[in-house]
Short mmCIF file of N, CA and C in Angstrom, two decimals:
data_model
loop_
_atom_site.label_atom_id
_atom_site.label_comp_id
_atom_site.label_asym_id
_atom_site.label_seq_id
_atom_site.Cartn_x
_atom_site.Cartn_y
_atom_site.Cartn_z
N UNK A 25 -237.76 82.59 -65.85
CA UNK A 25 -238.13 81.85 -64.67
C UNK A 25 -236.87 81.41 -63.95
N UNK A 26 -236.82 81.57 -62.66
CA UNK A 26 -235.64 81.27 -61.87
C UNK A 26 -235.84 79.96 -61.10
N UNK A 27 -234.77 79.18 -61.04
CA UNK A 27 -234.82 77.90 -60.32
C UNK A 27 -234.00 77.95 -59.04
N UNK A 28 -233.85 79.10 -58.47
CA UNK A 28 -233.09 79.23 -57.23
C UNK A 28 -233.84 78.56 -56.09
N UNK A 29 -233.06 77.99 -55.19
CA UNK A 29 -233.66 77.34 -54.02
C UNK A 29 -234.23 78.40 -53.09
N UNK A 30 -235.30 78.06 -52.40
CA UNK A 30 -235.86 79.03 -51.45
C UNK A 30 -234.87 79.26 -50.32
N UNK A 31 -234.92 80.44 -49.72
CA UNK A 31 -233.98 80.72 -48.63
C UNK A 31 -234.29 79.79 -47.44
N UNK A 32 -233.25 79.49 -46.64
CA UNK A 32 -233.48 78.62 -45.48
C UNK A 32 -234.37 79.32 -44.47
N UNK A 33 -235.08 78.55 -43.66
CA UNK A 33 -235.94 79.16 -42.65
C UNK A 33 -235.08 79.90 -41.62
N UNK A 34 -235.64 80.94 -41.02
CA UNK A 34 -234.86 81.69 -40.03
C UNK A 34 -234.60 80.82 -38.80
N UNK A 35 -233.50 81.10 -38.10
CA UNK A 35 -233.22 80.32 -36.88
C UNK A 35 -234.25 80.64 -35.80
N UNK A 36 -234.48 79.69 -34.90
CA UNK A 36 -235.46 79.95 -33.83
C UNK A 36 -234.93 81.03 -32.89
N UNK A 37 -235.82 81.74 -32.26
CA UNK A 37 -235.38 82.76 -31.28
C UNK A 37 -234.58 82.09 -30.16
N UNK A 38 -233.67 82.84 -29.53
CA UNK A 38 -232.87 82.26 -28.45
C UNK A 38 -233.78 81.67 -27.36
N UNK A 39 -233.37 80.50 -26.88
CA UNK A 39 -234.11 79.85 -25.81
C UNK A 39 -235.23 78.95 -26.29
N UNK A 40 -235.54 78.93 -27.59
CA UNK A 40 -236.59 78.08 -28.12
C UNK A 40 -235.99 76.86 -28.80
N UNK A 41 -236.72 75.75 -28.77
CA UNK A 41 -236.28 74.54 -29.44
C UNK A 41 -236.34 74.74 -30.95
N UNK A 42 -235.56 73.97 -31.68
CA UNK A 42 -235.55 74.05 -33.12
C UNK A 42 -236.82 73.40 -33.67
N UNK A 43 -237.73 74.16 -34.27
CA UNK A 43 -238.97 73.58 -34.77
C UNK A 43 -238.79 72.81 -36.08
N UNK A 44 -237.61 72.87 -36.68
CA UNK A 44 -237.40 72.26 -37.99
C UNK A 44 -236.79 70.87 -37.91
N UNK A 45 -236.61 70.33 -36.74
CA UNK A 45 -236.05 68.97 -36.63
C UNK A 45 -234.95 68.90 -35.61
N UNK A 46 -234.48 67.69 -35.41
CA UNK A 46 -233.44 67.44 -34.41
C UNK A 46 -232.06 67.66 -35.02
N UNK A 47 -231.11 67.74 -34.15
CA UNK A 47 -229.72 67.80 -34.60
C UNK A 47 -229.36 66.44 -35.17
N UNK A 48 -228.34 66.40 -35.98
CA UNK A 48 -227.89 65.15 -36.58
C UNK A 48 -227.56 64.14 -35.47
N UNK A 49 -228.19 62.96 -35.47
CA UNK A 49 -227.96 62.00 -34.40
C UNK A 49 -226.56 61.40 -34.41
N UNK A 50 -225.81 61.57 -35.48
CA UNK A 50 -224.48 60.99 -35.58
C UNK A 50 -223.39 61.95 -35.11
N UNK A 51 -223.77 63.11 -34.67
CA UNK A 51 -222.81 64.07 -34.14
C UNK A 51 -222.04 64.83 -35.20
N UNK A 52 -222.37 64.64 -36.48
CA UNK A 52 -221.69 65.34 -37.56
C UNK A 52 -222.48 66.60 -37.89
N UNK A 53 -221.80 67.62 -38.40
CA UNK A 53 -222.53 68.82 -38.77
C UNK A 53 -223.45 68.54 -39.95
N UNK A 54 -224.55 69.27 -40.03
CA UNK A 54 -225.49 69.13 -41.14
C UNK A 54 -224.92 69.71 -42.41
N UNK A 55 -225.64 69.53 -43.50
CA UNK A 55 -225.20 70.02 -44.79
C UNK A 55 -224.97 71.53 -44.73
N UNK A 56 -223.80 71.94 -45.19
CA UNK A 56 -223.49 73.37 -45.23
C UNK A 56 -223.01 73.95 -43.91
N UNK A 57 -222.93 73.13 -42.86
CA UNK A 57 -222.47 73.63 -41.56
C UNK A 57 -221.02 73.19 -41.35
N UNK A 58 -220.31 73.97 -40.63
CA UNK A 58 -218.94 73.63 -40.28
C UNK A 58 -218.92 72.94 -38.92
N UNK A 59 -218.23 71.84 -38.85
CA UNK A 59 -218.10 71.13 -37.58
C UNK A 59 -216.91 71.67 -36.80
N UNK A 60 -216.72 71.17 -35.60
CA UNK A 60 -215.57 71.61 -34.83
C UNK A 60 -214.28 71.13 -35.48
N UNK A 61 -213.23 71.89 -35.34
CA UNK A 61 -211.95 71.50 -35.92
C UNK A 61 -211.46 70.22 -35.26
N UNK A 62 -210.81 69.37 -36.04
CA UNK A 62 -210.28 68.12 -35.50
C UNK A 62 -209.17 68.42 -34.50
N UNK A 63 -209.09 67.60 -33.48
CA UNK A 63 -208.04 67.74 -32.46
C UNK A 63 -206.85 66.89 -32.90
N UNK A 64 -206.01 67.45 -33.78
CA UNK A 64 -204.89 66.72 -34.34
C UNK A 64 -203.86 66.38 -33.27
N UNK A 65 -203.34 65.17 -33.35
CA UNK A 65 -202.31 64.72 -32.40
C UNK A 65 -200.99 65.43 -32.71
N UNK A 66 -200.34 65.94 -31.69
CA UNK A 66 -199.08 66.64 -31.94
C UNK A 66 -197.95 65.63 -32.19
N UNK A 67 -196.87 66.15 -32.74
CA UNK A 67 -195.74 65.35 -33.19
C UNK A 67 -195.16 64.51 -32.06
N UNK A 68 -195.05 65.06 -30.87
CA UNK A 68 -194.47 64.33 -29.75
C UNK A 68 -195.24 63.06 -29.41
N UNK A 69 -196.56 63.14 -29.45
CA UNK A 69 -197.37 61.94 -29.18
C UNK A 69 -197.19 60.90 -30.27
N UNK A 70 -197.11 61.36 -31.51
CA UNK A 70 -196.91 60.42 -32.62
C UNK A 70 -195.56 59.72 -32.50
N UNK A 71 -194.53 60.45 -32.16
CA UNK A 71 -193.21 59.85 -31.99
C UNK A 71 -193.22 58.90 -30.79
N UNK A 72 -193.88 59.30 -29.71
CA UNK A 72 -193.98 58.43 -28.53
C UNK A 72 -194.66 57.11 -28.86
N UNK A 73 -195.74 57.16 -29.62
CA UNK A 73 -196.44 55.93 -30.02
C UNK A 73 -195.54 55.06 -30.88
N UNK A 74 -194.79 55.69 -31.78
CA UNK A 74 -193.86 54.95 -32.63
C UNK A 74 -192.77 54.27 -31.79
N UNK A 75 -192.28 54.97 -30.77
CA UNK A 75 -191.26 54.39 -29.90
C UNK A 75 -191.80 53.21 -29.09
N UNK A 76 -193.02 53.32 -28.60
CA UNK A 76 -193.64 52.21 -27.87
C UNK A 76 -193.80 51.00 -28.79
N UNK A 77 -194.32 51.23 -29.98
CA UNK A 77 -194.48 50.13 -30.94
C UNK A 77 -193.12 49.55 -31.32
N UNK A 78 -192.12 50.41 -31.48
CA UNK A 78 -190.77 49.95 -31.81
C UNK A 78 -190.17 49.11 -30.70
N UNK A 79 -190.40 49.49 -29.45
CA UNK A 79 -189.89 48.71 -28.32
C UNK A 79 -190.53 47.32 -28.30
N UNK A 80 -191.82 47.27 -28.55
CA UNK A 80 -192.50 45.97 -28.60
C UNK A 80 -191.97 45.12 -29.75
N UNK A 81 -191.69 45.75 -30.89
CA UNK A 81 -191.11 45.02 -32.02
C UNK A 81 -189.71 44.51 -31.66
N UNK A 82 -188.95 45.32 -30.94
CA UNK A 82 -187.60 44.92 -30.52
C UNK A 82 -187.64 43.68 -29.63
N UNK A 83 -188.66 43.58 -28.78
CA UNK A 83 -188.76 42.43 -27.88
C UNK A 83 -188.93 41.13 -28.65
N UNK A 84 -189.47 41.19 -29.87
CA UNK A 84 -189.62 39.97 -30.66
C UNK A 84 -188.27 39.42 -31.12
N UNK A 85 -187.19 40.21 -31.01
CA UNK A 85 -185.85 39.76 -31.39
C UNK A 85 -185.16 38.92 -30.32
N UNK A 86 -185.71 38.86 -29.13
CA UNK A 86 -185.05 38.16 -28.02
C UNK A 86 -184.72 36.71 -28.38
N UNK A 87 -185.65 35.92 -28.96
CA UNK A 87 -185.26 34.55 -29.33
C UNK A 87 -184.10 34.51 -30.32
N UNK A 88 -184.04 35.45 -31.26
CA UNK A 88 -182.94 35.48 -32.23
C UNK A 88 -181.62 35.77 -31.53
N UNK A 89 -181.64 36.69 -30.59
CA UNK A 89 -180.42 37.02 -29.85
C UNK A 89 -179.93 35.80 -29.08
N UNK A 90 -180.85 35.08 -28.45
CA UNK A 90 -180.48 33.86 -27.72
C UNK A 90 -179.87 32.84 -28.68
N UNK A 91 -180.46 32.68 -29.86
CA UNK A 91 -179.92 31.76 -30.86
C UNK A 91 -178.52 32.14 -31.30
N UNK A 92 -178.28 33.41 -31.54
CA UNK A 92 -176.95 33.88 -31.95
C UNK A 92 -175.93 33.67 -30.83
N UNK A 93 -176.33 33.94 -29.59
CA UNK A 93 -175.43 33.73 -28.46
C UNK A 93 -175.04 32.25 -28.35
N UNK A 94 -175.99 31.36 -28.56
CA UNK A 94 -175.70 29.92 -28.51
C UNK A 94 -174.70 29.55 -29.61
N UNK A 95 -174.90 30.09 -30.80
CA UNK A 95 -173.99 29.80 -31.92
C UNK A 95 -172.59 30.33 -31.62
N UNK A 96 -172.49 31.56 -31.15
CA UNK A 96 -171.19 32.17 -30.88
C UNK A 96 -170.50 31.47 -29.72
N UNK A 97 -171.25 31.08 -28.70
CA UNK A 97 -170.65 30.41 -27.54
C UNK A 97 -170.03 29.07 -27.91
N UNK A 98 -170.59 28.40 -28.90
CA UNK A 98 -170.06 27.10 -29.32
C UNK A 98 -169.02 27.20 -30.41
N UNK A 99 -168.66 28.39 -30.82
CA UNK A 99 -167.69 28.57 -31.91
C UNK A 99 -166.27 28.51 -31.40
N UNK A 100 -165.38 28.09 -32.29
CA UNK A 100 -163.95 28.06 -31.99
C UNK A 100 -163.25 29.09 -32.86
N UNK A 101 -162.31 29.80 -32.26
CA UNK A 101 -161.55 30.81 -32.98
C UNK A 101 -160.18 30.24 -33.32
N UNK A 102 -159.80 30.36 -34.56
CA UNK A 102 -158.46 29.91 -34.98
C UNK A 102 -157.78 31.04 -35.75
N UNK A 103 -156.45 31.12 -35.58
CA UNK A 103 -155.68 32.13 -36.27
C UNK A 103 -154.61 31.43 -37.12
N UNK A 104 -154.64 31.71 -38.41
CA UNK A 104 -153.67 31.13 -39.34
C UNK A 104 -153.07 32.28 -40.15
N UNK A 105 -151.74 32.43 -40.07
CA UNK A 105 -151.03 33.48 -40.80
C UNK A 105 -151.62 34.86 -40.55
N UNK A 106 -152.00 35.15 -39.32
CA UNK A 106 -152.52 36.45 -38.95
C UNK A 106 -153.99 36.66 -39.27
N UNK A 107 -154.64 35.67 -39.85
CA UNK A 107 -156.06 35.79 -40.17
C UNK A 107 -156.86 34.97 -39.17
N UNK A 108 -157.80 35.63 -38.50
CA UNK A 108 -158.62 34.97 -37.51
C UNK A 108 -159.93 34.54 -38.14
N UNK A 109 -160.32 33.32 -37.87
CA UNK A 109 -161.62 32.84 -38.35
C UNK A 109 -162.37 32.17 -37.22
N UNK A 110 -163.69 32.20 -37.33
CA UNK A 110 -164.56 31.59 -36.32
C UNK A 110 -165.29 30.44 -36.99
N UNK A 111 -165.21 29.28 -36.38
CA UNK A 111 -165.86 28.10 -36.94
C UNK A 111 -166.74 27.46 -35.89
N UNK A 112 -167.86 26.95 -36.36
CA UNK A 112 -168.76 26.20 -35.49
C UNK A 112 -169.35 25.08 -36.33
N UNK A 113 -168.74 23.91 -36.23
CA UNK A 113 -169.18 22.78 -37.04
C UNK A 113 -170.41 22.10 -36.46
N UNK A 114 -170.69 22.31 -35.17
CA UNK A 114 -171.80 21.62 -34.52
C UNK A 114 -172.80 22.65 -33.98
N UNK A 115 -173.52 23.32 -34.89
CA UNK A 115 -174.46 24.36 -34.49
C UNK A 115 -175.67 23.77 -33.79
N UNK A 116 -176.24 22.75 -34.32
CA UNK A 116 -177.46 22.18 -33.75
C UNK A 116 -178.68 22.91 -34.28
N UNK A 117 -179.84 22.30 -34.08
CA UNK A 117 -181.09 22.85 -34.61
C UNK A 117 -181.69 23.94 -33.73
N UNK A 118 -181.47 23.88 -32.42
CA UNK A 118 -182.13 24.80 -31.49
C UNK A 118 -181.87 26.27 -31.79
N UNK A 119 -180.60 26.70 -31.98
CA UNK A 119 -180.40 28.13 -32.24
C UNK A 119 -181.00 28.58 -33.58
N UNK A 120 -180.94 27.72 -34.58
CA UNK A 120 -181.52 28.07 -35.88
C UNK A 120 -183.03 28.22 -35.74
N UNK A 121 -183.66 27.31 -34.99
CA UNK A 121 -185.11 27.40 -34.76
C UNK A 121 -185.47 28.66 -33.99
N UNK A 122 -184.65 29.04 -33.02
CA UNK A 122 -184.91 30.28 -32.27
C UNK A 122 -184.85 31.50 -33.19
N UNK A 123 -183.88 31.52 -34.09
CA UNK A 123 -183.75 32.65 -35.01
C UNK A 123 -184.94 32.70 -35.97
N UNK A 124 -185.34 31.56 -36.50
CA UNK A 124 -186.50 31.50 -37.40
C UNK A 124 -187.79 31.87 -36.66
N UNK A 125 -187.95 31.37 -35.43
CA UNK A 125 -189.12 31.69 -34.62
C UNK A 125 -189.20 33.19 -34.38
N UNK A 126 -188.07 33.80 -34.07
CA UNK A 126 -188.03 35.24 -33.83
C UNK A 126 -188.50 36.01 -35.07
N UNK A 127 -188.02 35.59 -36.25
CA UNK A 127 -188.43 36.25 -37.48
C UNK A 127 -189.92 36.13 -37.73
N UNK A 128 -190.48 34.95 -37.47
CA UNK A 128 -191.92 34.74 -37.66
C UNK A 128 -192.75 35.54 -36.66
N UNK A 129 -192.29 35.59 -35.41
CA UNK A 129 -193.01 36.37 -34.39
C UNK A 129 -192.96 37.86 -34.74
N UNK A 130 -191.80 38.34 -35.18
CA UNK A 130 -191.67 39.74 -35.59
C UNK A 130 -192.65 40.06 -36.71
N UNK A 131 -192.63 39.25 -37.76
CA UNK A 131 -193.49 39.49 -38.91
C UNK A 131 -194.97 39.43 -38.53
N UNK A 132 -195.35 38.42 -37.76
CA UNK A 132 -196.75 38.28 -37.35
C UNK A 132 -197.21 39.44 -36.49
N UNK A 133 -196.38 39.85 -35.53
CA UNK A 133 -196.74 40.97 -34.66
C UNK A 133 -196.85 42.27 -35.45
N UNK A 134 -195.91 42.48 -36.38
CA UNK A 134 -195.92 43.70 -37.19
C UNK A 134 -197.20 43.76 -38.03
N UNK A 135 -197.54 42.68 -38.71
CA UNK A 135 -198.74 42.65 -39.54
C UNK A 135 -199.99 42.88 -38.68
N UNK A 136 -200.05 42.22 -37.53
CA UNK A 136 -201.23 42.37 -36.67
C UNK A 136 -201.35 43.80 -36.13
N UNK A 137 -200.26 44.35 -35.58
CA UNK A 137 -200.32 45.65 -34.91
C UNK A 137 -200.47 46.82 -35.89
N UNK A 138 -199.70 46.82 -36.96
CA UNK A 138 -199.66 47.96 -37.87
C UNK A 138 -200.77 47.91 -38.92
N UNK A 139 -201.06 46.74 -39.45
CA UNK A 139 -202.06 46.65 -40.53
C UNK A 139 -203.44 46.28 -39.99
N UNK A 140 -203.55 45.16 -39.31
CA UNK A 140 -204.86 44.65 -38.91
C UNK A 140 -205.46 45.48 -37.77
N UNK A 141 -204.76 45.59 -36.65
CA UNK A 141 -205.30 46.31 -35.49
C UNK A 141 -205.51 47.79 -35.81
N UNK A 142 -204.47 48.43 -36.36
CA UNK A 142 -204.60 49.85 -36.68
C UNK A 142 -205.63 50.08 -37.78
N UNK A 143 -205.68 49.19 -38.76
CA UNK A 143 -206.66 49.33 -39.83
C UNK A 143 -208.09 49.22 -39.35
N UNK A 144 -208.34 48.31 -38.40
CA UNK A 144 -209.72 48.11 -37.91
C UNK A 144 -210.14 49.12 -36.85
N UNK A 145 -209.20 49.50 -35.97
CA UNK A 145 -209.57 50.34 -34.83
C UNK A 145 -209.00 51.76 -34.90
N UNK A 146 -207.96 51.96 -35.69
CA UNK A 146 -207.27 53.25 -35.71
C UNK A 146 -206.13 53.32 -34.71
N UNK A 147 -205.99 52.30 -33.89
CA UNK A 147 -204.97 52.29 -32.84
C UNK A 147 -203.95 51.17 -33.06
N UNK A 148 -202.66 51.49 -32.93
CA UNK A 148 -201.66 50.47 -32.68
C UNK A 148 -201.60 50.37 -31.16
N UNK A 149 -200.79 49.49 -30.63
CA UNK A 149 -200.66 49.44 -29.17
C UNK A 149 -200.13 50.78 -28.66
N UNK A 150 -199.11 51.32 -29.31
CA UNK A 150 -198.54 52.60 -28.89
C UNK A 150 -199.53 53.75 -28.99
N UNK A 151 -200.30 53.80 -30.08
CA UNK A 151 -201.30 54.85 -30.22
C UNK A 151 -202.38 54.72 -29.15
N UNK A 152 -202.78 53.49 -28.84
CA UNK A 152 -203.78 53.28 -27.80
C UNK A 152 -203.30 53.76 -26.44
N UNK A 153 -202.05 53.49 -26.11
CA UNK A 153 -201.49 53.91 -24.83
C UNK A 153 -201.45 55.43 -24.73
N UNK A 154 -201.09 56.10 -25.81
CA UNK A 154 -200.97 57.57 -25.79
C UNK A 154 -202.25 58.29 -26.19
N UNK A 155 -203.30 57.55 -26.53
CA UNK A 155 -204.60 58.17 -26.80
C UNK A 155 -204.69 58.92 -28.11
N UNK A 156 -204.05 58.38 -29.16
CA UNK A 156 -204.17 58.97 -30.48
C UNK A 156 -204.67 57.90 -31.45
N UNK A 157 -205.34 58.35 -32.51
CA UNK A 157 -206.03 57.42 -33.41
C UNK A 157 -205.83 57.85 -34.86
N UNK A 158 -205.57 56.89 -35.74
CA UNK A 158 -205.45 57.12 -37.18
C UNK A 158 -206.82 56.92 -37.82
N UNK A 159 -207.28 57.95 -38.56
CA UNK A 159 -208.59 57.86 -39.22
C UNK A 159 -208.50 58.46 -40.62
N UNK A 160 -209.51 58.15 -41.43
CA UNK A 160 -209.64 58.76 -42.75
C UNK A 160 -210.13 60.20 -42.56
N UNK A 161 -209.55 61.12 -43.29
CA UNK A 161 -209.96 62.51 -43.19
C UNK A 161 -211.38 62.71 -43.72
N UNK A 162 -211.78 61.91 -44.72
CA UNK A 162 -213.11 62.07 -45.30
C UNK A 162 -214.21 61.45 -44.44
N UNK A 163 -213.97 60.25 -43.93
CA UNK A 163 -215.04 59.54 -43.23
C UNK A 163 -214.96 59.64 -41.72
N UNK A 164 -213.79 59.94 -41.19
CA UNK A 164 -213.63 59.96 -39.73
C UNK A 164 -213.56 58.57 -39.12
N UNK A 165 -213.42 57.55 -39.96
CA UNK A 165 -213.40 56.16 -39.51
C UNK A 165 -212.02 55.56 -39.75
N UNK A 166 -211.70 54.43 -39.06
CA UNK A 166 -210.44 53.73 -39.34
C UNK A 166 -210.37 53.35 -40.82
N UNK A 167 -209.15 53.20 -41.34
CA UNK A 167 -208.95 53.08 -42.78
C UNK A 167 -208.94 51.66 -43.31
N UNK A 168 -208.91 50.66 -42.48
CA UNK A 168 -208.87 49.28 -42.95
C UNK A 168 -207.45 48.79 -43.15
N UNK A 169 -207.28 47.48 -43.15
CA UNK A 169 -205.94 46.87 -43.22
C UNK A 169 -205.25 47.17 -44.55
N UNK A 170 -205.99 47.14 -45.66
CA UNK A 170 -205.38 47.39 -46.96
C UNK A 170 -204.80 48.79 -47.09
N UNK A 171 -205.56 49.78 -46.66
CA UNK A 171 -205.07 51.16 -46.72
C UNK A 171 -203.97 51.40 -45.67
N UNK A 172 -204.03 50.69 -44.55
CA UNK A 172 -202.95 50.80 -43.56
C UNK A 172 -201.65 50.28 -44.17
N UNK A 173 -201.74 49.21 -44.95
CA UNK A 173 -200.57 48.67 -45.64
C UNK A 173 -200.04 49.69 -46.66
N UNK A 174 -200.93 50.26 -47.47
CA UNK A 174 -200.50 51.25 -48.46
C UNK A 174 -199.89 52.49 -47.79
N UNK A 175 -200.45 52.87 -46.65
CA UNK A 175 -199.91 54.02 -45.92
C UNK A 175 -198.48 53.73 -45.46
N UNK A 176 -198.23 52.50 -45.01
CA UNK A 176 -196.87 52.14 -44.60
C UNK A 176 -195.92 52.22 -45.79
N UNK A 177 -196.37 51.79 -46.97
CA UNK A 177 -195.53 51.91 -48.16
C UNK A 177 -195.23 53.38 -48.47
N UNK A 178 -196.24 54.23 -48.29
CA UNK A 178 -196.05 55.67 -48.54
C UNK A 178 -195.07 56.30 -47.56
N UNK A 179 -194.87 55.67 -46.41
CA UNK A 179 -193.89 56.20 -45.45
C UNK A 179 -192.46 56.17 -46.01
N UNK A 180 -192.25 55.44 -47.11
CA UNK A 180 -190.94 55.46 -47.77
C UNK A 180 -190.60 56.89 -48.17
N UNK A 181 -191.61 57.64 -48.65
CA UNK A 181 -191.38 59.04 -49.03
C UNK A 181 -191.03 59.89 -47.81
N UNK A 182 -191.62 59.56 -46.66
CA UNK A 182 -191.31 60.32 -45.44
C UNK A 182 -189.85 60.14 -45.03
N UNK A 183 -189.26 59.01 -45.41
CA UNK A 183 -187.90 58.71 -45.01
C UNK A 183 -186.82 59.50 -45.74
N UNK A 184 -187.14 60.11 -46.90
CA UNK A 184 -186.13 60.89 -47.59
C UNK A 184 -185.76 62.10 -46.74
N UNK A 185 -184.54 62.08 -46.24
CA UNK A 185 -184.01 63.13 -45.36
C UNK A 185 -184.89 63.32 -44.11
N UNK A 186 -185.76 62.38 -43.84
CA UNK A 186 -186.70 62.41 -42.70
C UNK A 186 -187.63 63.62 -42.75
N UNK A 187 -187.68 64.29 -43.88
CA UNK A 187 -188.49 65.50 -44.00
C UNK A 187 -189.97 65.21 -43.77
N UNK A 188 -190.47 64.11 -44.34
CA UNK A 188 -191.88 63.75 -44.18
C UNK A 188 -192.25 63.45 -42.74
N UNK A 189 -191.31 62.86 -42.00
CA UNK A 189 -191.58 62.57 -40.59
C UNK A 189 -191.56 63.84 -39.74
N UNK A 190 -190.82 64.84 -40.19
CA UNK A 190 -190.77 66.12 -39.47
C UNK A 190 -191.89 67.07 -39.89
N UNK A 191 -192.52 66.80 -41.04
CA UNK A 191 -193.54 67.69 -41.59
C UNK A 191 -194.66 68.01 -40.61
N UNK A 192 -195.12 67.06 -39.76
CA UNK A 192 -196.20 67.39 -38.82
C UNK A 192 -195.85 68.51 -37.83
N UNK A 193 -194.57 68.84 -37.69
CA UNK A 193 -194.18 69.91 -36.76
C UNK A 193 -194.74 71.26 -37.19
N UNK A 194 -194.89 71.49 -38.50
CA UNK A 194 -195.39 72.79 -38.97
C UNK A 194 -196.65 72.68 -39.83
N UNK A 195 -197.10 71.47 -40.12
CA UNK A 195 -198.29 71.30 -40.95
C UNK A 195 -199.55 71.61 -40.14
N UNK A 196 -200.51 72.27 -40.77
CA UNK A 196 -201.75 72.65 -40.06
C UNK A 196 -202.52 71.44 -39.56
N UNK A 197 -202.50 70.34 -40.33
CA UNK A 197 -203.22 69.13 -39.93
C UNK A 197 -202.29 68.09 -39.29
N UNK A 198 -201.04 68.47 -39.10
CA UNK A 198 -200.04 67.60 -38.47
C UNK A 198 -199.88 66.28 -39.23
N UNK A 199 -199.87 66.35 -40.57
CA UNK A 199 -199.77 65.17 -41.43
C UNK A 199 -198.35 64.93 -41.93
N UNK A 200 -197.99 63.67 -42.07
CA UNK A 200 -196.78 63.30 -42.79
C UNK A 200 -197.12 63.27 -44.27
N UNK A 201 -196.12 63.05 -45.13
CA UNK A 201 -196.41 62.92 -46.56
C UNK A 201 -197.34 61.73 -46.80
N UNK A 202 -197.10 60.63 -46.08
CA UNK A 202 -197.95 59.44 -46.24
C UNK A 202 -199.40 59.77 -45.88
N UNK A 203 -199.60 60.56 -44.83
CA UNK A 203 -200.96 60.96 -44.45
C UNK A 203 -201.60 61.80 -45.55
N UNK A 204 -200.83 62.70 -46.14
CA UNK A 204 -201.38 63.55 -47.20
C UNK A 204 -201.78 62.70 -48.42
N UNK A 205 -200.93 61.75 -48.79
CA UNK A 205 -201.22 60.90 -49.94
C UNK A 205 -202.46 60.05 -49.69
N UNK A 206 -202.56 59.47 -48.48
CA UNK A 206 -203.66 58.56 -48.16
C UNK A 206 -204.88 59.29 -47.58
N UNK A 207 -204.81 60.61 -47.45
CA UNK A 207 -205.85 61.45 -46.83
C UNK A 207 -206.25 60.90 -45.46
N UNK A 208 -205.25 60.70 -44.62
CA UNK A 208 -205.48 60.26 -43.24
C UNK A 208 -204.99 61.34 -42.29
N UNK A 209 -205.54 61.32 -41.09
CA UNK A 209 -205.10 62.21 -40.02
C UNK A 209 -204.97 61.40 -38.75
N UNK A 210 -204.16 61.89 -37.84
CA UNK A 210 -204.04 61.28 -36.51
C UNK A 210 -204.58 62.30 -35.51
N UNK A 211 -205.56 61.86 -34.74
CA UNK A 211 -206.25 62.75 -33.82
C UNK A 211 -206.05 62.29 -32.38
N UNK A 212 -206.26 63.22 -31.46
CA UNK A 212 -206.29 62.87 -30.04
C UNK A 212 -207.65 62.26 -29.74
N UNK A 213 -207.65 61.01 -29.37
CA UNK A 213 -208.89 60.34 -29.00
C UNK A 213 -208.52 59.16 -28.12
N UNK A 214 -208.55 59.37 -26.80
CA UNK A 214 -208.20 58.27 -25.90
C UNK A 214 -209.06 57.04 -26.16
N UNK A 215 -208.41 55.90 -26.08
CA UNK A 215 -209.10 54.63 -26.31
C UNK A 215 -210.06 54.37 -25.16
N UNK A 216 -211.27 53.94 -25.50
CA UNK A 216 -212.27 53.65 -24.47
C UNK A 216 -211.81 52.45 -23.63
N UNK A 217 -211.92 52.58 -22.35
CA UNK A 217 -211.52 51.50 -21.45
C UNK A 217 -212.70 50.58 -21.20
N UNK A 218 -212.37 49.29 -21.12
CA UNK A 218 -213.43 48.35 -20.74
C UNK A 218 -213.92 47.49 -21.77
#
């Protein structure tokens, strides 16, 4: 006795509606069907998004730069026996507070943009501007803040000789090593306006 499944019903003739049911309402292919290939974001867009995010991170250093300038401007230079030293006995609290504030703003912005925002939506500010999105390869959904954090840790491997960051140039899915480890992909998907 054989327990083979019955063959699937034949497809409807051209021009006729499918009598066996509707298409999947979620837009995903049905069991055993192949969906359209993902529209992977090319390397240039990924680098562009990284540069935009990096520029925004750089702007958080402005208070620290102002604090350092205040400290240096109030310093006195002395030379003794050919050795130059810089002293500032009256620094004051303002420049130190500016430097600390800058560090807190940097850390807060980084956590929000890279882990929380990207984890929940798939977009950093840079990715949103360039219309690319980070998603799980299995679910097609954003990966969450925890996995976004782990993915950033995995980027340490990408940094060895920058090979992992260059890997998307020839990889079929345009993945870095961190993407391969975390099973994530970056796709072209412009952010909805409004």
